[in-house]
Amino acid sequence: KSIVRPYSPLLVHENTEEKLLPVKGLNPNLLHVAVKLYKNGKISKILRDLNVDDQIQCAFMNSHLSFNNTSLNIDGMRGLRKKQGCFTKLGLIVAGTGILPVIQILQYYFSSPTVLENIEIWLVYSNRSESDILFLEWLNEMAAEFAENFKVLFVLSRPESIEQWSGAVGVFDENVLREYPKCIPPVPDDSEESTRILLCGPPGYEDFGTLDNDSQKSVLTALLRSGYDASYIESL
């Protein structure tokens, strides 16, 4: 019986400095994949136990992201028209391993100073506990390095110690938006095509087909109630 799981590769953009890599020593000529080990994970355990020269089958899917020297292009999953983005305001709302496609976006901007200087990026990253946060050290380093252009808010549903945790507590919802109103880009007016919100994570981050205005678990619902129009929001 075949077991299939999708994973996001860790790509190295051209001319990326070593200090900007989420994992040091990435080789642009090799395929690198970040895999989180789950207690009951079928594939992650298999991959963990592989030996040198063991083989697995890989299939490549077309990405919804593409890059060039000046812009990030996003082909929406909901049939929205393709957005050719020289975005000036970009919000990234992710949870768990949903951070992995976003790492590619961040690395693209961090390694392109002339592009980064024309954009502001907000990242809201939700997890259960601090030990679940992937690339925590790197994200903090990048937030310090590019403080004028990149802001990050970590959200934990079960922090080890609320007293020692400096981020948000709970899940991403209207309560977080009320407590941290500047954690995402300001609600744009109808003329601002340069603002975008990208979501990536579990079903509450990806299910645009069943919008329930009574559901507190829907990230989309929280954004709509905050004043965002759905046309500004994409799921990766």
mmCIF file of C-alpha atoms in Angstrom:
data_model
loop_
_atom_site.group_PDB
_atom_site.id
_atom_site.type_symbol
_atom_site.label_atom_id
_atom_site.label_comp_id
_atom_site.label_asym_id
_atom_site.label_seq_id
_atom_site.Cartn_x
_atom_site.Cartn_y
_atom_site.Cartn_z
ATOM 1 C CA LYS A 1 0.000 0.000 0.000
ATOM 2 C CA SER A 2 1.361 3.359 -1.038
ATOM 3 C CA ILE A 3 1.431 6.240 1.409
ATOM 4 C CA VAL A 4 1.619 9.729 -0.063
ATOM 5 C CA ARG A 5 2.257 13.009 1.721
ATOM 6 C CA PRO A 6 2.904 16.491 0.287
ATOM 7 C CA TYR A 7 6.000 18.342 1.504
ATOM 8 C CA SER A 8 7.396 21.757 0.709
ATOM 9 C CA PRO A 9 11.049 21.837 -0.407
ATOM 10 C CA LEU A 10 13.497 24.255 1.138
ATOM 11 C CA LEU A 11 14.839 26.058 -1.903
ATOM 12 C CA VAL A 12 17.866 28.303 -2.024
ATOM 13 C CA HIS A 13 17.273 31.471 -4.014
ATOM 14 C CA GLU A 14 20.103 32.778 -6.138
ATOM 15 C CA ASN A 15 22.685 34.927 -4.314
ATOM 16 C CA THR A 16 21.206 34.183 -0.875
ATOM 17 C CA GLU A 17 23.679 34.879 1.916
ATOM 18 C CA GLU A 18 24.365 32.043 4.344
ATOM 19 C CA LYS A 19 22.993 34.034 7.289
ATOM 20 C CA LEU A 20 19.635 34.372 5.505
ATOM 21 C CA LEU A 21 19.144 30.618 5.074
ATOM 22 C CA PRO A 22 16.579 29.046 7.440
ATOM 23 C CA VAL A 23 18.895 26.034 7.701
ATOM 24 C CA LYS A 24 22.638 26.586 7.427
ATOM 25 C CA GLY A 25 24.475 24.725 4.729
ATOM 26 C CA LEU A 26 21.623 24.288 2.253
ATOM 27 C CA ASN A 27 22.991 23.274 -1.145
ATOM 28 C CA PRO A 28 21.214 24.873 -4.144
ATOM 29 C CA ASN A 29 22.050 21.774 -6.197
ATOM 30 C CA LEU A 30 20.237 19.381 -3.862
ATOM 31 C CA LEU A 31 16.609 18.858 -2.888
ATOM 32 C CA HIS A 32 16.064 19.694 0.789
ATOM 33 C CA VAL A 33 12.767 18.871 2.494
ATOM 34 C CA ALA A 34 11.787 19.787 6.052
ATOM 35 C CA VAL A 35 9.847 16.983 7.741
ATOM 36 C CA LYS A 36 8.299 17.308 11.192
ATOM 37 C CA LEU A 37 8.307 14.056 13.159
ATOM 38 C CA TYR A 38 4.862 13.234 14.565
ATOM 39 C CA LYS A 39 4.266 10.635 17.240
ATOM 40 C CA ASN A 40 1.819 8.722 15.032
ATOM 41 C CA GLY A 41 3.129 9.960 11.705
ATOM 42 C CA LYS A 42 3.404 7.234 9.083
ATOM 43 C CA ILE A 43 5.680 8.956 6.570
ATOM 44 C CA SER A 44 7.736 11.026 9.001
ATOM 45 C CA LYS A 45 8.790 7.906 10.920
ATOM 46 C CA ILE A 46 9.724 6.130 7.699
ATOM 47 C CA LEU A 47 11.815 9.079 6.563
ATOM 48 C CA ARG A 48 13.487 9.356 9.961
ATOM 49 C CA ASP A 49 14.570 5.711 9.833
ATOM 50 C CA LEU A 50 15.984 5.796 6.300
ATOM 51 C CA ASN A 51 19.617 4.890 5.818
ATOM 52 C CA VAL A 52 22.090 6.401 3.379
ATOM 53 C CA ASP A 53 21.365 5.092 -0.140
ATOM 54 C CA ASP A 54 17.775 4.091 0.715
ATOM 55 C CA GLN A 55 15.335 5.310 -1.920
ATOM 56 C CA ILE A 56 11.846 6.813 -1.943
ATOM 57 C CA GLN A 57 9.643 7.949 -4.805
ATOM 58 C CA CYS A 58 9.020 11.670 -5.256
ATOM 59 C CA ALA A 59 6.585 13.448 -7.548
ATOM 60 C CA PHE A 60 6.773 17.184 -8.164
ATOM 61 C CA MET A 61 3.611 19.279 -8.244
ATOM 62 C CA ASN A 62 3.234 22.657 -9.870
ATOM 63 C CA SER A 63 3.644 25.402 -7.284
ATOM 64 C CA HIS A 64 1.139 28.194 -6.761
ATOM 65 C CA LEU A 65 4.121 30.459 -6.186
ATOM 66 C CA SER A 66 6.581 31.774 -8.714
ATOM 67 C CA PHE A 67 9.342 34.327 -8.402
ATOM 68 C CA ASN A 68 11.267 36.645 -10.659
ATOM 69 C CA ASN A 69 13.707 39.465 -10.046
ATOM 70 C CA THR A 70 11.045 41.974 -9.036
ATOM 71 C CA SER A 71 7.903 40.210 -7.909
ATOM 72 C CA LEU A 72 6.139 37.288 -6.276
ATOM 73 C CA ASN A 73 3.314 35.824 -8.350
ATOM 74 C CA ILE A 74 0.464 33.885 -6.771
ATOM 75 C CA ASP A 75 -2.020 31.718 -8.616
ATOM 76 C CA GLY A 76 -4.962 31.417 -6.221
ATOM 77 C CA MET A 77 -6.479 28.049 -5.371
ATOM 78 C CA ARG A 78 -10.079 29.317 -5.437
ATOM 79 C CA GLY A 79 -10.220 30.280 -9.084
ATOM 80 C CA LEU A 80 -9.300 33.886 -8.404
ATOM 81 C CA ARG A 81 -7.559 35.782 -11.153
ATOM 82 C CA LYS A 82 -3.805 35.578 -11.068
ATOM 83 C CA LYS A 83 -2.257 38.345 -9.012
ATOM 84 C CA GLN A 84 0.971 39.709 -10.440
ATOM 85 C CA GLY A 85 2.335 40.949 -7.180
ATOM 86 C CA CYS A 86 4.637 43.741 -6.445
ATOM 87 C CA PHE A 87 2.767 43.774 -3.150
ATOM 88 C CA THR A 88 3.457 46.614 -0.758
ATOM 89 C CA LYS A 89 1.649 44.975 2.175
ATOM 90 C CA LEU A 90 1.680 41.207 2.670
ATOM 91 C CA GLY A 91 0.116 39.341 5.599
ATOM 92 C CA LEU A 92 1.081 35.697 6.205
ATOM 93 C CA ILE A 93 -1.177 33.786 8.614
ATOM 94 C CA VAL A 94 -0.034 30.219 9.168
ATOM 95 C CA ALA A 95 -0.133 27.350 11.645
ATOM 96 C CA GLY A 96 2.084 24.341 12.263
ATOM 97 C CA THR A 97 3.869 23.041 9.185
ATOM 98 C CA GLY A 98 1.958 25.626 7.162
ATOM 99 C CA ILE A 99 5.044 27.768 7.758
ATOM 100 C CA LEU A 100 7.046 25.783 5.193
ATOM 101 C CA PRO A 101 5.689 27.313 1.945
ATOM 102 C CA VAL A 102 5.897 30.701 3.643
ATOM 103 C CA ILE A 103 9.609 30.167 4.325
ATOM 104 C CA GLN A 104 10.119 30.286 0.544
ATOM 105 C CA ILE A 105 8.298 33.611 0.323
ATOM 106 C CA LEU A 106 10.282 35.110 3.208
ATOM 107 C CA GLN A 107 13.608 33.872 1.900
ATOM 108 C CA TYR A 108 12.807 35.385 -1.498
ATOM 109 C CA TYR A 109 12.205 38.816 -0.014
ATOM 110 C CA PHE A 110 15.070 38.684 2.485
ATOM 111 C CA SER A 111 17.518 37.821 -0.300
ATOM 112 C CA SER A 112 16.195 40.617 -2.560
ATOM 113 C CA PRO A 113 16.939 43.925 -0.753
ATOM 114 C CA THR A 114 15.654 46.140 -3.563
ATOM 115 C CA VAL A 115 12.328 44.280 -3.490
ATOM 116 C CA LEU A 116 12.110 44.072 0.302
ATOM 117 C CA GLU A 117 12.525 47.815 0.756
ATOM 118 C CA ASN A 118 9.208 48.335 -1.054
ATOM 119 C CA ILE A 119 7.113 45.939 1.006
ATOM 120 C CA GLU A 120 5.941 45.417 4.589
ATOM 121 C CA ILE A 121 5.403 41.827 5.736
ATOM 122 C CA TRP A 122 3.382 40.643 8.725
ATOM 123 C CA LEU A 123 3.642 37.018 9.904
ATOM 124 C CA VAL A 124 1.252 35.433 12.417
ATOM 125 C CA TYR A 125 2.426 31.919 13.250
ATOM 126 C CA SER A 126 0.267 29.654 15.459
ATOM 127 C CA ASN A 127 1.293 26.453 17.234
ATOM 128 C CA ARG A 128 0.370 24.422 20.287
ATOM 129 C CA SER A 129 3.549 25.007 22.326
ATOM 130 C CA GLU A 130 6.862 26.789 21.923
ATOM 131 C CA SER A 131 8.654 23.529 21.125
ATOM 132 C CA ASP A 132 6.365 23.139 18.090
ATOM 133 C CA ILE A 133 7.511 26.390 16.468
ATOM 134 C CA LEU A 134 9.590 25.565 13.409
ATOM 135 C CA PHE A 135 12.489 27.896 12.564
ATOM 136 C CA LEU A 136 11.863 29.951 15.721
ATOM 137 C CA GLU A 137 15.435 31.196 16.023
ATOM 138 C CA TRP A 138 15.663 32.084 12.327
ATOM 139 C CA LEU A 139 12.353 33.958 12.330
ATOM 140 C CA ASN A 140 13.421 35.988 15.353
ATOM 141 C CA GLU A 141 16.772 36.740 13.723
ATOM 142 C CA MET A 142 15.071 37.911 10.534
ATOM 143 C CA ALA A 143 12.592 40.039 12.502
ATOM 144 C CA ALA A 144 15.558 41.779 14.130
ATOM 145 C CA GLU A 145 17.538 42.048 10.892
ATOM 146 C CA PHE A 146 14.646 43.488 8.871
ATOM 147 C CA ALA A 147 12.682 45.197 11.642
ATOM 148 C CA GLU A 148 11.344 47.958 9.398
ATOM 149 C CA ASN A 149 9.860 45.536 6.875
ATOM 150 C CA PHE A 150 9.097 42.304 8.735
ATOM 151 C CA LYS A 151 7.013 41.795 11.869
ATOM 152 C CA VAL A 152 6.123 38.462 13.472
ATOM 153 C CA LEU A 153 3.603 37.433 16.117
ATOM 154 C CA PHE A 154 3.716 33.933 17.590
ATOM 155 C CA VAL A 155 0.458 32.457 18.893
ATOM 156 C CA LEU A 156 0.397 29.450 21.236
ATOM 157 C CA SER A 157 -2.696 27.538 22.315
ATOM 158 C CA ARG A 158 -0.890 25.749 25.169
ATOM 159 C CA PRO A 159 2.223 27.660 26.272
ATOM 160 C CA GLU A 160 4.355 25.922 28.880
ATOM 161 C CA SER A 161 4.229 29.066 31.029
ATOM 162 C CA ILE A 162 1.827 31.920 30.310
ATOM 163 C CA GLU A 163 3.842 34.176 32.610
ATOM 164 C CA GLN A 164 7.023 33.634 30.603
ATOM 165 C CA TRP A 165 5.389 33.661 27.161
ATOM 166 C CA SER A 166 5.542 37.057 25.417
ATOM 167 C CA GLY A 167 3.381 36.223 22.401
ATOM 168 C CA ALA A 168 -0.358 35.735 21.981
ATOM 169 C CA VAL A 169 -2.253 32.937 23.718
ATOM 170 C CA GLY A 170 -5.095 30.985 22.103
ATOM 171 C CA VAL A 171 -5.782 30.446 18.419
ATOM 172 C CA PHE A 172 -5.880 32.964 15.613
ATOM 173 C CA ASP A 173 -9.346 34.492 15.856
ATOM 174 C CA GLU A 174 -11.113 37.785 16.483
ATOM 175 C CA ASN A 175 -9.758 37.890 20.034
ATOM 176 C CA VAL A 176 -6.167 37.857 18.773
ATOM 177 C CA LEU A 177 -7.002 40.556 16.232
ATOM 178 C CA ARG A 178 -8.534 42.707 18.953
ATOM 179 C CA GLU A 179 -5.564 42.250 21.277
ATOM 180 C CA TYR A 180 -2.957 42.629 18.523
ATOM 181 C CA PRO A 181 -4.617 44.869 15.901
ATOM 182 C CA LYS A 182 -1.288 45.566 14.179
ATOM 183 C CA CYS A 183 -0.378 41.895 13.669
ATOM 184 C CA ILE A 184 -1.716 41.986 10.080
ATOM 185 C CA PRO A 185 -1.801 44.700 7.404
ATOM 186 C CA PRO A 186 -4.417 47.440 7.856
ATOM 187 C CA VAL A 187 -7.717 46.740 6.120
ATOM 188 C CA PRO A 188 -7.250 48.151 2.605
ATOM 189 C CA ASP A 189 -9.710 50.396 0.835
ATOM 190 C CA ASP A 190 -11.172 49.360 -2.512
ATOM 191 C CA SER A 191 -8.330 50.968 -4.461
ATOM 192 C CA GLU A 192 -5.489 49.078 -2.749
ATOM 193 C CA GLU A 193 -4.751 46.102 -4.981
ATOM 194 C CA SER A 194 -1.257 45.847 -3.479
ATOM 195 C CA THR A 195 -2.399 44.298 -0.174
ATOM 196 C CA ARG A 196 -2.598 40.518 0.189
ATOM 197 C CA ILE A 197 -3.279 38.022 2.972
ATOM 198 C CA LEU A 198 -1.985 34.457 2.501
ATOM 199 C CA LEU A 199 -3.150 31.542 4.656
ATOM 200 C CA CYS A 200 -1.567 28.133 5.146
ATOM 201 C CA GLY A 201 -2.294 25.503 7.762
ATOM 202 C CA PRO A 202 -4.969 23.007 8.868
ATOM 203 C CA PRO A 203 -8.559 23.029 7.513
ATOM 204 C CA GLY A 204 -9.531 26.273 9.262
ATOM 205 C CA TYR A 205 -6.838 27.978 7.202
ATOM 206 C CA GLU A 206 -7.665 26.401 3.876
ATOM 207 C CA ASP A 207 -11.390 25.718 3.634
ATOM 208 C CA PHE A 208 -12.899 28.569 1.629
ATOM 209 C CA GLY A 209 -15.757 26.456 0.344
ATOM 210 C CA THR A 210 -17.817 26.408 3.553
ATOM 211 C CA LEU A 211 -17.737 29.874 5.072
ATOM 212 C CA ASP A 212 -19.684 29.761 8.329
ATOM 213 C CA ASN A 213 -20.110 33.171 9.948
ATOM 214 C CA ASP A 214 -20.903 31.445 13.258
ATOM 215 C CA SER A 215 -17.672 29.464 13.279
ATOM 216 C CA GLN A 216 -15.010 30.838 15.600
ATOM 217 C CA LYS A 217 -12.493 28.367 14.152
ATOM 218 C CA SER A 218 -12.448 29.825 10.667
ATOM 219 C CA VAL A 219 -9.511 32.137 10.047
ATOM 220 C CA LEU A 220 -11.375 33.534 7.074
ATOM 221 C CA THR A 221 -14.359 34.373 9.283
ATOM 222 C CA ALA A 222 -12.121 36.293 11.691
ATOM 223 C CA LEU A 223 -10.601 38.267 8.826
ATOM 224 C CA LEU A 224 -13.984 39.064 7.275
ATOM 225 C CA ARG A 225 -15.334 40.251 10.588
ATOM 226 C CA SER A 226 -12.298 42.492 10.996
ATOM 227 C CA GLY A 227 -13.231 44.274 7.781
ATOM 228 C CA TYR A 228 -11.285 42.391 5.111
ATOM 229 C CA ASP A 229 -12.921 41.518 1.827
ATOM 230 C CA ALA A 230 -12.418 37.905 0.705
ATOM 231 C CA SER A 231 -10.862 39.083 -2.577
ATOM 232 C CA TYR A 232 -7.711 40.082 -0.684
ATOM 233 C CA ILE A 233 -7.247 36.614 0.856
ATOM 234 C CA GLU A 234 -5.602 33.552 -0.692
ATOM 235 C CA SER A 235 -4.947 30.023 0.563
ATOM 236 C CA LEU A 236 -1.546 28.545 -0.301
#
